[in-house]
Coordinates of C-alpha atoms in Angstrom, one line a residue:
X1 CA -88.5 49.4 -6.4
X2 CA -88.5 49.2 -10.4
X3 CA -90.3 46.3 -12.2
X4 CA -89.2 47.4 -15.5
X5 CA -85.9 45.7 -16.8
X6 CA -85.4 48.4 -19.5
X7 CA -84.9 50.9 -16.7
X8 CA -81.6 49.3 -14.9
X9 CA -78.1 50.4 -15.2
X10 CA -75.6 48.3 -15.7
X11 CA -73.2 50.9 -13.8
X12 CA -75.3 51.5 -11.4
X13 CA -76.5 49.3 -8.3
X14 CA -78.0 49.0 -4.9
X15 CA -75.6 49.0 -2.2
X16 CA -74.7 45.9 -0.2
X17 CA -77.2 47.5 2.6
X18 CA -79.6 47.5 0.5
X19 CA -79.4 44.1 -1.1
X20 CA -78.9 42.4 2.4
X21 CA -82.6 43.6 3.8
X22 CA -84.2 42.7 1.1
X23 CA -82.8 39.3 0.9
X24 CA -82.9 38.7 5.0
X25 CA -86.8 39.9 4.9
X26 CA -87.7 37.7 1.9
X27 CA -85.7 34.7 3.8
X28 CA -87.2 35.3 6.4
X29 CA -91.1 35.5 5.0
X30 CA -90.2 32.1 4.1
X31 CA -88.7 30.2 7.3
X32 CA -92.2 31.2 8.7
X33 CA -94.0 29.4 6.9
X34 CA -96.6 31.8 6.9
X35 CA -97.0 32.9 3.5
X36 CA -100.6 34.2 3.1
X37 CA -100.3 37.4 5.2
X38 CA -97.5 39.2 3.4
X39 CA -98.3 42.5 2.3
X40 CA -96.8 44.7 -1.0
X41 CA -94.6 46.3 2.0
X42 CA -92.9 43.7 3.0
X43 CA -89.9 43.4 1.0
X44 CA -90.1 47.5 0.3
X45 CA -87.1 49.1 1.3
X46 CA -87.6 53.1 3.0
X47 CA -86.2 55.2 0.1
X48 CA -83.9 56.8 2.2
X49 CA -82.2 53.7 2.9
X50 CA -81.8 53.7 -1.1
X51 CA -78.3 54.6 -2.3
X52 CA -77.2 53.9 -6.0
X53 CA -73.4 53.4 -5.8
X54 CA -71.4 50.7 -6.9
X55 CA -70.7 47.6 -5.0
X56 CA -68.4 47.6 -2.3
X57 CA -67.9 43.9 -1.5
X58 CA -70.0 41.9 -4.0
X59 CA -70.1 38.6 -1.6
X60 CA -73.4 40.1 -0.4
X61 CA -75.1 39.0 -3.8
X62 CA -76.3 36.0 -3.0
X63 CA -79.8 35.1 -3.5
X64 CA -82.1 33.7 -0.2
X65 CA -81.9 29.9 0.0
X66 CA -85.6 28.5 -0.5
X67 CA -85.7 25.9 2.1
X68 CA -89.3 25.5 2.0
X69 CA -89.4 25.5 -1.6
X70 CA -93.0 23.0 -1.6
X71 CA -94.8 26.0 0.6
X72 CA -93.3 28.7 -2.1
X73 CA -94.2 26.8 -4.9
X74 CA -97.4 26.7 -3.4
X75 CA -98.0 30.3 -2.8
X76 CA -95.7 31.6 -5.8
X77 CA -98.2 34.1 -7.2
X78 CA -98.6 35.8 -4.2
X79 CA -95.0 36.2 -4.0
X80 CA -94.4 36.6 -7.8
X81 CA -94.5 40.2 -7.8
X82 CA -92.2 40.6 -5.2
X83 CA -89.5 38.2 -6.0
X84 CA -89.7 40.1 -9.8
X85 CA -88.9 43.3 -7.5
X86 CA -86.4 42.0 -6.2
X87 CA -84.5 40.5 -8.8
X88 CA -85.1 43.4 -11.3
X89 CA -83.7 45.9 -8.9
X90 CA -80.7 43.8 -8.8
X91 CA -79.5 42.5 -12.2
X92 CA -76.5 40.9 -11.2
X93 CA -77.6 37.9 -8.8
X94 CA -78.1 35.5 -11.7
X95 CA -74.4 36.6 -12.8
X96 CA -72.8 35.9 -9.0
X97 CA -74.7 32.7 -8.7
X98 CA -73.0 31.4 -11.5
X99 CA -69.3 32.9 -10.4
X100 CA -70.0 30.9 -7.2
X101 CA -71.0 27.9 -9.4
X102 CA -74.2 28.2 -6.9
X103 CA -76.5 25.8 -9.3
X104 CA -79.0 24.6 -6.9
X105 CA -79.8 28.2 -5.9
X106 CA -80.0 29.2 -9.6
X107 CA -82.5 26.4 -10.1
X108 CA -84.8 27.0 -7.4
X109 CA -84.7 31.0 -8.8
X110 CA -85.6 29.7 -12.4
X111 CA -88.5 27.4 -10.7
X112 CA -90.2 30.5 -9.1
X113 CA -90.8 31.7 -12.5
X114 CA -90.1 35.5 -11.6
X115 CA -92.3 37.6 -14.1
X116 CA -89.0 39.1 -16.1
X117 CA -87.0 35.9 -16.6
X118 CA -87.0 35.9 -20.2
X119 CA -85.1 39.3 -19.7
X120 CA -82.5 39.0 -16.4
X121 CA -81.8 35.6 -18.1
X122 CA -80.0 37.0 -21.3
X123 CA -79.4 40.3 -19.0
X124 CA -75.4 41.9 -20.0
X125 CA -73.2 43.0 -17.1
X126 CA -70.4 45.4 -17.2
X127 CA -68.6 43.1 -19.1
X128 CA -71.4 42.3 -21.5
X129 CA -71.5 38.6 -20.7
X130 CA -75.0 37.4 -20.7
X131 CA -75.6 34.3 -17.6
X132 CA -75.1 31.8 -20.5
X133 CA -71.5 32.9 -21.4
X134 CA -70.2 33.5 -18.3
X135 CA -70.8 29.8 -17.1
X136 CA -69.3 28.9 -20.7
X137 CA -66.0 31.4 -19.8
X138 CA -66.1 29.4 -16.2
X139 CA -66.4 26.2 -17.2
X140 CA -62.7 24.8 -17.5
X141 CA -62.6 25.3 -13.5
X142 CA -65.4 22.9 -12.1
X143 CA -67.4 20.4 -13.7
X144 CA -70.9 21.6 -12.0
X145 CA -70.9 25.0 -14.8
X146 CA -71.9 22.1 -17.7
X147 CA -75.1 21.5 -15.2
X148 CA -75.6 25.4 -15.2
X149 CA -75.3 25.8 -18.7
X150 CA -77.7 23.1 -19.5
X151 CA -80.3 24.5 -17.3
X152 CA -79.7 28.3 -18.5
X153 CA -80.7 27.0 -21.9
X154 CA -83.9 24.6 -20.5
X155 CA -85.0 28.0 -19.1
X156 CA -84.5 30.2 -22.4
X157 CA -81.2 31.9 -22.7
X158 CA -80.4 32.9 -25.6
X159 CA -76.9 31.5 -27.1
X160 CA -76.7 33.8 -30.1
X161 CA -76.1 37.3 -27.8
X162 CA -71.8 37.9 -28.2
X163 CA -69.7 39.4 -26.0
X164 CA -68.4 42.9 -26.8
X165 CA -65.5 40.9 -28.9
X166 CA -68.3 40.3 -31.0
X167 CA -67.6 36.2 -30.3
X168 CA -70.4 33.8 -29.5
X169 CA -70.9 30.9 -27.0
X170 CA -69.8 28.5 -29.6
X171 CA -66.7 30.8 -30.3
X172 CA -66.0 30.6 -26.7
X173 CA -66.4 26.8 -26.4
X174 CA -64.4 25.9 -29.2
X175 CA -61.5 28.1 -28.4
X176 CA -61.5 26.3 -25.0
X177 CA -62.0 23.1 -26.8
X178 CA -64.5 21.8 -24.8
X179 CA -66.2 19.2 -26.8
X180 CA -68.7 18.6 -24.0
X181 CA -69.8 22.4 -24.4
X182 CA -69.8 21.9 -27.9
X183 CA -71.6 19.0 -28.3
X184 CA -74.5 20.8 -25.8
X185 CA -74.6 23.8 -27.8
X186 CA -74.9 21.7 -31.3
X187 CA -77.8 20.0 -30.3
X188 CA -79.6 23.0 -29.6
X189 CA -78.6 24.9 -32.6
X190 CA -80.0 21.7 -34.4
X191 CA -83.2 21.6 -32.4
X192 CA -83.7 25.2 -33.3
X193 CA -83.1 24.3 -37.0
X194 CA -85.6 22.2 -37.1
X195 CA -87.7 24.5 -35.2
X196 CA -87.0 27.2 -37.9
X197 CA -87.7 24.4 -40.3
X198 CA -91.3 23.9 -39.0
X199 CA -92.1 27.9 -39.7
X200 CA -90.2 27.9 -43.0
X201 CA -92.5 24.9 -43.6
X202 CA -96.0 26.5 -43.2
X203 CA -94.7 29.7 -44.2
X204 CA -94.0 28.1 -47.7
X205 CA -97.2 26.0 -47.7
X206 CA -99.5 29.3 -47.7
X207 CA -97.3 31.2 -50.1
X208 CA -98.2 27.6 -52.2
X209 CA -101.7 27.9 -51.4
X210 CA -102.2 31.7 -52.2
X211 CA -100.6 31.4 -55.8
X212 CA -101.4 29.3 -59.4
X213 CA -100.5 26.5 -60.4
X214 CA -97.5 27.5 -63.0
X215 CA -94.1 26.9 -64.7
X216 CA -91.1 28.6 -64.3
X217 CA -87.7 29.0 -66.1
X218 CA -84.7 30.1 -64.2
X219 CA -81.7 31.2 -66.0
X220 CA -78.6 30.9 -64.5
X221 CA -75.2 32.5 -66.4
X222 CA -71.6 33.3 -65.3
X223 CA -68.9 36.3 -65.7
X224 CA -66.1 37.4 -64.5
X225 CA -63.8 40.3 -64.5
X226 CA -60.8 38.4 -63.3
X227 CA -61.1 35.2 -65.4
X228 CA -61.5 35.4 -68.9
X229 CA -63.9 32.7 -70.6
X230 CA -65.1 31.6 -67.8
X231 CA -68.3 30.5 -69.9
X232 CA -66.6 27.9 -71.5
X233 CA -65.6 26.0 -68.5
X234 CA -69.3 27.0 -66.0
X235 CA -71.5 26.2 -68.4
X236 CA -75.1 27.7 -68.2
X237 CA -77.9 26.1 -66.2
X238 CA -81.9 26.6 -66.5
X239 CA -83.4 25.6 -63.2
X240 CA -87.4 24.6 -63.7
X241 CA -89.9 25.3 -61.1
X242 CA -93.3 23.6 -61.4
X243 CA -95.9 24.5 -58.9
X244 CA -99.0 22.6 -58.3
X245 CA -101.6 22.8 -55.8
X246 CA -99.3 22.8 -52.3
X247 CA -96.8 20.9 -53.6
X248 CA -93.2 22.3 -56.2
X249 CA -90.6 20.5 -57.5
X250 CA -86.9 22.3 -59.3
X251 CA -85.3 20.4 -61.5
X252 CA -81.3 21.0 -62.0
X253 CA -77.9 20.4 -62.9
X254 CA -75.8 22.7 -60.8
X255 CA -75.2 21.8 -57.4
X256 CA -72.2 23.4 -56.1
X257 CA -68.5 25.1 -57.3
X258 CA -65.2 23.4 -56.7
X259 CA -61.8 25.5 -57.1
X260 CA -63.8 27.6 -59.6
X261 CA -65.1 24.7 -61.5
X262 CA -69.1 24.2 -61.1
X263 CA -70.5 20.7 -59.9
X264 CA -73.3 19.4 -62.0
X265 CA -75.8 16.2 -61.4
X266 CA -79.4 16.0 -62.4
X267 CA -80.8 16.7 -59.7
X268 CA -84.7 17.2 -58.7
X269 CA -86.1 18.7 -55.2
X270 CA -89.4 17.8 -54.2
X271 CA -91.5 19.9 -51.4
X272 CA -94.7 17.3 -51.2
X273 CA -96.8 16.6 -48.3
X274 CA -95.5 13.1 -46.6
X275 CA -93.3 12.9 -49.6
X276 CA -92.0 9.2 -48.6
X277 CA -95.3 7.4 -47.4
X278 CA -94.7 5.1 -45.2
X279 CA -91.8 4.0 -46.3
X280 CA -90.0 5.9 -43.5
X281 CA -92.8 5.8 -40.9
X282 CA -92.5 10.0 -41.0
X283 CA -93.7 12.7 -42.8
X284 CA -91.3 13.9 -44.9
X285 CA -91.6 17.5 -47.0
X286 CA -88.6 17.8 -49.0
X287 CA -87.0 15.6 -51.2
X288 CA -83.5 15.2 -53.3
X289 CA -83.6 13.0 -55.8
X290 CA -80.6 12.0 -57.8
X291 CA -81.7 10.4 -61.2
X292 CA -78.1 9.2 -62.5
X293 CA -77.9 7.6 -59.2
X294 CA -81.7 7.0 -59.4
X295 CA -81.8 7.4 -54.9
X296 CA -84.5 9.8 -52.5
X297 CA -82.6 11.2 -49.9
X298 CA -84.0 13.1 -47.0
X299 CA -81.9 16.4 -47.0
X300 CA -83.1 17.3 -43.3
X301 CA -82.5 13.6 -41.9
X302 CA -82.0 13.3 -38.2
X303 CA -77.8 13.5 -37.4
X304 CA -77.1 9.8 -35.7
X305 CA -74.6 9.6 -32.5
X306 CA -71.6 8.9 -34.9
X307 CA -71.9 11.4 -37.6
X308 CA -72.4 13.8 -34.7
X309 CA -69.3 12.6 -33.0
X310 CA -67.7 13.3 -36.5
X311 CA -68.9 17.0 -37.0
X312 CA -67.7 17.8 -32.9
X313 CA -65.2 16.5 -33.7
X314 CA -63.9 19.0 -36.6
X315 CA -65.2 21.6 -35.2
X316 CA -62.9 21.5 -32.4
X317 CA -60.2 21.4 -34.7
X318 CA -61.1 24.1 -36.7
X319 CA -60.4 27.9 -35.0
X320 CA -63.4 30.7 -33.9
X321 CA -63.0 33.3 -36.7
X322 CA -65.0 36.1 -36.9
X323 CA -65.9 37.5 -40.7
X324 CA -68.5 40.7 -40.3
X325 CA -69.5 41.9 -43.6
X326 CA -71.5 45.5 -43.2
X327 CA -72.8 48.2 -45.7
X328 CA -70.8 51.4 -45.4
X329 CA -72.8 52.6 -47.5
X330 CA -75.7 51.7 -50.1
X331 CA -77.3 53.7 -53.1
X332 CA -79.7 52.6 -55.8
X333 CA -80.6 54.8 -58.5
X334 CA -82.3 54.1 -62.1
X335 CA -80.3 53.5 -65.1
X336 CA -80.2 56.6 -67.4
X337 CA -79.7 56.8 -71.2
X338 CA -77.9 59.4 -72.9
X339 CA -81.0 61.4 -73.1
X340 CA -81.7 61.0 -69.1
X341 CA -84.6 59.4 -69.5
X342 CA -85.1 55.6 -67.4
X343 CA -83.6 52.6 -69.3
X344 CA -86.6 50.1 -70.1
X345 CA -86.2 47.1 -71.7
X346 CA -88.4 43.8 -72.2
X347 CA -87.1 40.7 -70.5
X348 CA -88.5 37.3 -71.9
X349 CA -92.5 39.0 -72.2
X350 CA -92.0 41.2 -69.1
X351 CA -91.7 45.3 -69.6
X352 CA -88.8 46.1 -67.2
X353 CA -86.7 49.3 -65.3
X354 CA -83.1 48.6 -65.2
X355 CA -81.7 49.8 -62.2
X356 CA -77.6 50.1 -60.2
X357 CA -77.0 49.5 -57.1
X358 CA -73.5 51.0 -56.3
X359 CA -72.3 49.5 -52.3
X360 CA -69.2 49.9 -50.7
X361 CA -68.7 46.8 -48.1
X362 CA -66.4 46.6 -45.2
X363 CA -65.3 43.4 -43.8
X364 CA -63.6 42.7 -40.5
X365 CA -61.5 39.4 -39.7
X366 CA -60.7 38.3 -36.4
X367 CA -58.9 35.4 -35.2
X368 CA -59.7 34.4 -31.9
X369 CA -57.0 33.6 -29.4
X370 CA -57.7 32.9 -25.8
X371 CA -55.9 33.6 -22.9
X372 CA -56.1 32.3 -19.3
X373 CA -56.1 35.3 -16.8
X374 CA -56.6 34.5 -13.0
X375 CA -59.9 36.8 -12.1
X376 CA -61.6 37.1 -8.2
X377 CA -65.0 37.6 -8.1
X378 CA -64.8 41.1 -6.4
X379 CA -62.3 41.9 -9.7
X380 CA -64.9 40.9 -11.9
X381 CA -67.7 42.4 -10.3
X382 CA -65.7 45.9 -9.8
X383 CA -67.6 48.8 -11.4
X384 CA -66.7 52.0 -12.3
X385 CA -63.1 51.6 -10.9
X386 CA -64.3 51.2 -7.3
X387 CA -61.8 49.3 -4.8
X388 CA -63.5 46.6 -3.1
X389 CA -62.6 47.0 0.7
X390 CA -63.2 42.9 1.1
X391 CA -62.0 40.1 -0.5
X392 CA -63.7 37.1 -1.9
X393 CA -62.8 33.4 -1.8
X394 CA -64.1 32.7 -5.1
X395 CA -61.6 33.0 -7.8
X396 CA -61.1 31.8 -11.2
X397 CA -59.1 31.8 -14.4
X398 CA -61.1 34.0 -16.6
X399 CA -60.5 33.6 -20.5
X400 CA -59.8 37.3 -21.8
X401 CA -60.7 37.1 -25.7
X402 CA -58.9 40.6 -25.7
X403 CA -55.8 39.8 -24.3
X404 CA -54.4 37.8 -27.1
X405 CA -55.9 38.2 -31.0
X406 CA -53.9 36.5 -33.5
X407 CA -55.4 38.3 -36.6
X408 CA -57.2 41.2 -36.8
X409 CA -57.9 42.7 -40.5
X410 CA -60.3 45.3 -41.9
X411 CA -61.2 45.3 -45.9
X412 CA -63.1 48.2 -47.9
X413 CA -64.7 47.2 -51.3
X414 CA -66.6 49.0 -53.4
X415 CA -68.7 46.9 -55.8
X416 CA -71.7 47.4 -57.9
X417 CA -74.7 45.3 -59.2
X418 CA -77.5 45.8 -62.0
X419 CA -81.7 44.7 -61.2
X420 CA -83.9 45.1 -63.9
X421 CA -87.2 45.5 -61.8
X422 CA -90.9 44.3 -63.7
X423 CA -94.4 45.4 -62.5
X424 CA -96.0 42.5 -64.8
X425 CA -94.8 39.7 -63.4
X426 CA -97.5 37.4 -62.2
X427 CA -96.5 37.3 -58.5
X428 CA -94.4 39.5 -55.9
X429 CA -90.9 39.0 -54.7
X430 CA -93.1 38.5 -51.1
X431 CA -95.0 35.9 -52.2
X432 CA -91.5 33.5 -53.9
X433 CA -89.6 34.2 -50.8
X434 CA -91.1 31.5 -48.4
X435 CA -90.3 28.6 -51.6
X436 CA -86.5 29.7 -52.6
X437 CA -85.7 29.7 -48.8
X438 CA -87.1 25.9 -49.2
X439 CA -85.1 25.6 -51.8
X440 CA -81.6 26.9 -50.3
X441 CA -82.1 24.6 -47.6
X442 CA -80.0 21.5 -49.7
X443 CA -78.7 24.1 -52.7
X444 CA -75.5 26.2 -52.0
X445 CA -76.5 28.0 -55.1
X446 CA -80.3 28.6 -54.6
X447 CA -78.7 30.3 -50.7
X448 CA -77.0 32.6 -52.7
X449 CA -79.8 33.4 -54.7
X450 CA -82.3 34.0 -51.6
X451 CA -79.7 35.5 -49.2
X452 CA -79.5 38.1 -52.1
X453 CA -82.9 38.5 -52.8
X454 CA -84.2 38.4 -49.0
X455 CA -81.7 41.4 -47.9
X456 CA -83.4 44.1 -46.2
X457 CA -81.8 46.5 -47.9
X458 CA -83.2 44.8 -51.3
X459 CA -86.5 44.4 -50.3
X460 CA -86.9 48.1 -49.1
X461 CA -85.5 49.1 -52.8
X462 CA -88.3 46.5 -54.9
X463 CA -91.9 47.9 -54.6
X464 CA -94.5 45.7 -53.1
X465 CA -96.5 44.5 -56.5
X466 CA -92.9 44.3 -58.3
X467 CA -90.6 41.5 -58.9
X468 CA -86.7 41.5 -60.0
X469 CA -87.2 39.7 -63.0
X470 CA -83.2 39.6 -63.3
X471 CA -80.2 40.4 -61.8
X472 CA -76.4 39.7 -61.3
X473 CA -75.2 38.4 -57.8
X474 CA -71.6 37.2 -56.4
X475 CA -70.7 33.7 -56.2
X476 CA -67.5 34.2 -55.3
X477 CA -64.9 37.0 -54.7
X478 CA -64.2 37.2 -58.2
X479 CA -67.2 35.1 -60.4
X480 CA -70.7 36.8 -60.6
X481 CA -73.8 35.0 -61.8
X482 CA -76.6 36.3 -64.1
X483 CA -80.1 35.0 -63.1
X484 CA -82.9 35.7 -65.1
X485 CA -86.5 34.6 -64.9
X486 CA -87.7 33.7 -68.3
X487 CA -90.8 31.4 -69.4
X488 CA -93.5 31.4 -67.2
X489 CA -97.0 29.6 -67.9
X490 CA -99.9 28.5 -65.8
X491 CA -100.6 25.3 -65.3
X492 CA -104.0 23.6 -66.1
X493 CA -105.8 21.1 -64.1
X494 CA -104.8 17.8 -64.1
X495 CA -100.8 18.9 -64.3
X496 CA -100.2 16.5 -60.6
X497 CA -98.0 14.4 -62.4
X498 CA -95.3 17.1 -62.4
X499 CA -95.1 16.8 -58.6
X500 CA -95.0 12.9 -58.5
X501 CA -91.4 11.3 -57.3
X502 CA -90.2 8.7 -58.8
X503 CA -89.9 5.3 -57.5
X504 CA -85.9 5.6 -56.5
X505 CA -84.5 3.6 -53.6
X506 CA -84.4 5.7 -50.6
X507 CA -80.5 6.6 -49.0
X508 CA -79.6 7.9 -46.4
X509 CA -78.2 11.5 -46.0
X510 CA -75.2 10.7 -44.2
X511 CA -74.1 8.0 -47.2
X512 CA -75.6 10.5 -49.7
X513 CA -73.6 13.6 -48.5
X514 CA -70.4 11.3 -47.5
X515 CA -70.2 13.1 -44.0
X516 CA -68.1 10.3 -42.3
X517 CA -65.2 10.2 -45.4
X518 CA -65.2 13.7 -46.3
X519 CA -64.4 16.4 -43.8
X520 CA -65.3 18.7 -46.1
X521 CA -68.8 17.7 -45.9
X522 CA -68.9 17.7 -42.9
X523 CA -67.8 21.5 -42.5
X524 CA -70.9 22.1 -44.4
X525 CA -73.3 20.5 -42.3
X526 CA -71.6 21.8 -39.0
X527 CA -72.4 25.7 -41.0
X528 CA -75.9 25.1 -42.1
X529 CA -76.7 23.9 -37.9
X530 CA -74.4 26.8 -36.4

């Protein structure tokens, strides 16, 4: 038998013979109670008893009911290798024990710890639904599935692995409208923010540590092709960046867009070390203050029971669509001048390369529409187009994402963008990443800005010791922006002040940010968690 995931077939299996010894010699290893003489045979079946053909009558998959689970638990280790056999030679026995709603079985699988359960946990049948989204597809036929799904993600399945639609769990959930599902799977995506948080947190804090203390300008400027003067209307914005010891704080007036019309406030963002004191009883990093309003508020504030009700709440009203934006293709080359020689050009006191970048995008809309289609468990299980010779009990209404798409639209556009590339800039792109991802964590524009800037296929194109001292990037489909870094100077000792927040009253992020009067806002938060 094959230990090694990697190796299995998902249109290939052991035949019900098979399967059946296995599980009756296993079952019966542990009635006996006698647990310290098994050998490495003992669960081995003769290879000529080894057929690979598809299922005939999947109600054989059924996994060997621990009854003396304290005595296994016990002697797990001995058995761990075998039970890891087992399962890996048959990936679908996690995916029946959830079509049979079989949850107690499922646990007492997950609580032998087999060696491989990261990987048969998030394992794709034929279908390509991982454990996790079949329960979810199952769910609107017994209440029990909301105790499976719960423990599949206790036990580390992954809820960010689509179907072959191409929809996730939370797509799934919210076209069913299950706001019990979706209230599960927003608390996790929220735990894992925070999670994320945590690394973003002391990835930022050594980026702090490994560069000066300094002051930065950043330039921010508007165009359009589409609408003319749009300068008059955006006015320009310098953002400034002070860094000191492990601590930065970006001072700013533009906060957002509205119907093509930017949002402006004075606005600071601290990153500080226990920012608040103990005037919240919590370290806190980052900071928002609001100096017209003169309030602190806590951009990554716990979400209380109500606001959370609130956010479900629109999300079930709101439909699964599916955007997939994808590089057809992408070329970079250097700027030529008439006499073919590289355009270079001095940017604030930086010696620069201009370079294009010439892209041609496709993007794929789908509307998700669910329907209903009643689904037996040998139907679902059927591979390869075999006929199943017995029938199973155990049927359900299967949603089929396939059967019924409301909207389904494909989009080619070619677009082109301009990076003027400095070796003389006192630090790497590398080293700025971890702070502007700190940054774009309460500033829609500052995301654009790092999304842009952190893309693989723009970090392959910028040498190592070189920094894109400016370039233009798309705000929307039809306004670019301009960003330039300008002024920079190092900061000598003593400069702490910079970092110091001033003594505002402290609000809360849910008045702050309105999330319980304005759906809008709440949309927003509900994208920044899912």
């Amino acid at each position: 038998m094959s230990l090694i995931y990697e190796d299995w077939d998902s249109s290939i299996v052991p035949s019900s013979r098979t399967l059946a010894n296995s599980e009756k010699l296993l079952h019966n290893e542990i009635e006996s109670n006698n647990l310290t003489s098994i050998s490495d045979s003992d669960l081995e079946v003769p290879d000529s008893e080894v057929v690979d053909h598809a299922i005939t009558d999947v109600s054989v998959l059924s996994f060997p009911k621990l009854k003396h689970h304290k005595i296994f638990k016990k002697h797990h280790k001995r058995l761990n290798s075998k039970l890891n056999s087992l399962v890996s030679s048959h990936p679908y026995y996690i995916h029946a024990m959830i079509y049979r709603c079989e949850l107690k079985m499922l646990r007492e699988l997950i609580n032998c710890k087999p060696l491989n359960l990261p990987e048969i946990i998030n394992f794709q049948d034929h279908h390509e639904n991982t454990p996790l989204m079949l329960a979810i597809k199952l769910a609107q036929s017994k209440r029990d599935f909301i105790d499976i799904i719960r423990l599949l993600l206790r036990s580390g399945a992954d809820p960010h692995i689509k179907d072959h639609n191409g929809w996730s769990v939370m797509d799934e959930a919210v076209a069913q409208k299950n706001s019990e599902i979706v209230g599960i799977l927003f608390e996790y995506f929220h735990e894992e923010k925070m999670k994320k948080w945590e690394i973003n947190r002391h990835l930022a804090l050594e980026a702090l540590e490994s560069l000066p203390d300094f002051y930065l300008e950043i330039k921010w400027e508007f165009d359009s092709k589409v609408i003319p003067l749009i300068g008059h209307f955006t006015p320009n914005d310098t953002c400034k960046l002070w860094k000191v010891g492990k601590s930065f704080r970006l001072d700013t007036t533009l906060v957002g867009w509205k119907k093509l019309k930017s949002k402006r406030r004075n606005m600071s963002f601290f990153f500080k070390n226990n920012a608040l004191g103990d005037k919240r009883n919590s370290v806190t990093d980052l900071i928002v203050a609001n100096h017209s309003k003169k309030t602190l508020v806590n951009p990554l504030e716990d979400i209380d029971p109500e606001e959370k009700l609130a956010v479900i709440g629109d999300i079930l009203k709101s439909e699964p669509i599916q955007g997939d934006l994808s590089f057809i293709s992408y070329t970079v080359e250097p700027c030529l001048s008439w006499r073919g020689k590289p355009v270079k050009t001095k940017i604030s006191q930086w010696n620069s390369q201009k370079f294009k970048v010439d892209f041609k995008a496709l993007f794929k809309y789908k509307k998700k529409g669910v329907e209903q289609v009643p689904l037996s468990e040998n139907r679902y299980f059927e591979i390869l187009g075999t006929d199943f010779s017995e029938s199973s009990n155990f049927e359900h209404h299967l949603p089929q994402a396939e059967a019924k798409c409301d909207i389904n639209k494909n989009l080619v556009k070619n677009s082109k963008a301009h990076m003027w590339i400095s070796e003389e800039f006192p630090f790497s792109l590398n080293k700025f990443l971890p702070i502007l991802k700190l940054l774009s964590t309460s500033s829609s524009t500052m995301m654009k800005l790092y999304k842009f800037l952190s893309s693989e296929n723009l970090t392959n194109i910028v040498p190592i010791n070189s920094f894109p001292i400016k370039l233009d990037i798309p705000i929307t489909m039809s306004i670019r922006a301009v960003v330039t870094f300008t002024k920079f100077q190092l900061l000598p000792s003593g400069s702490e002040n910079f970092a110091e927040i001033p003594n505002y009253s402290i609000q809360s992020r849910k008045v702050a940010q309105k999330t319980l009067t304005c759906p809008k806002k709440r949309l927003f938060l509900a994208n920044l968690v899912v």
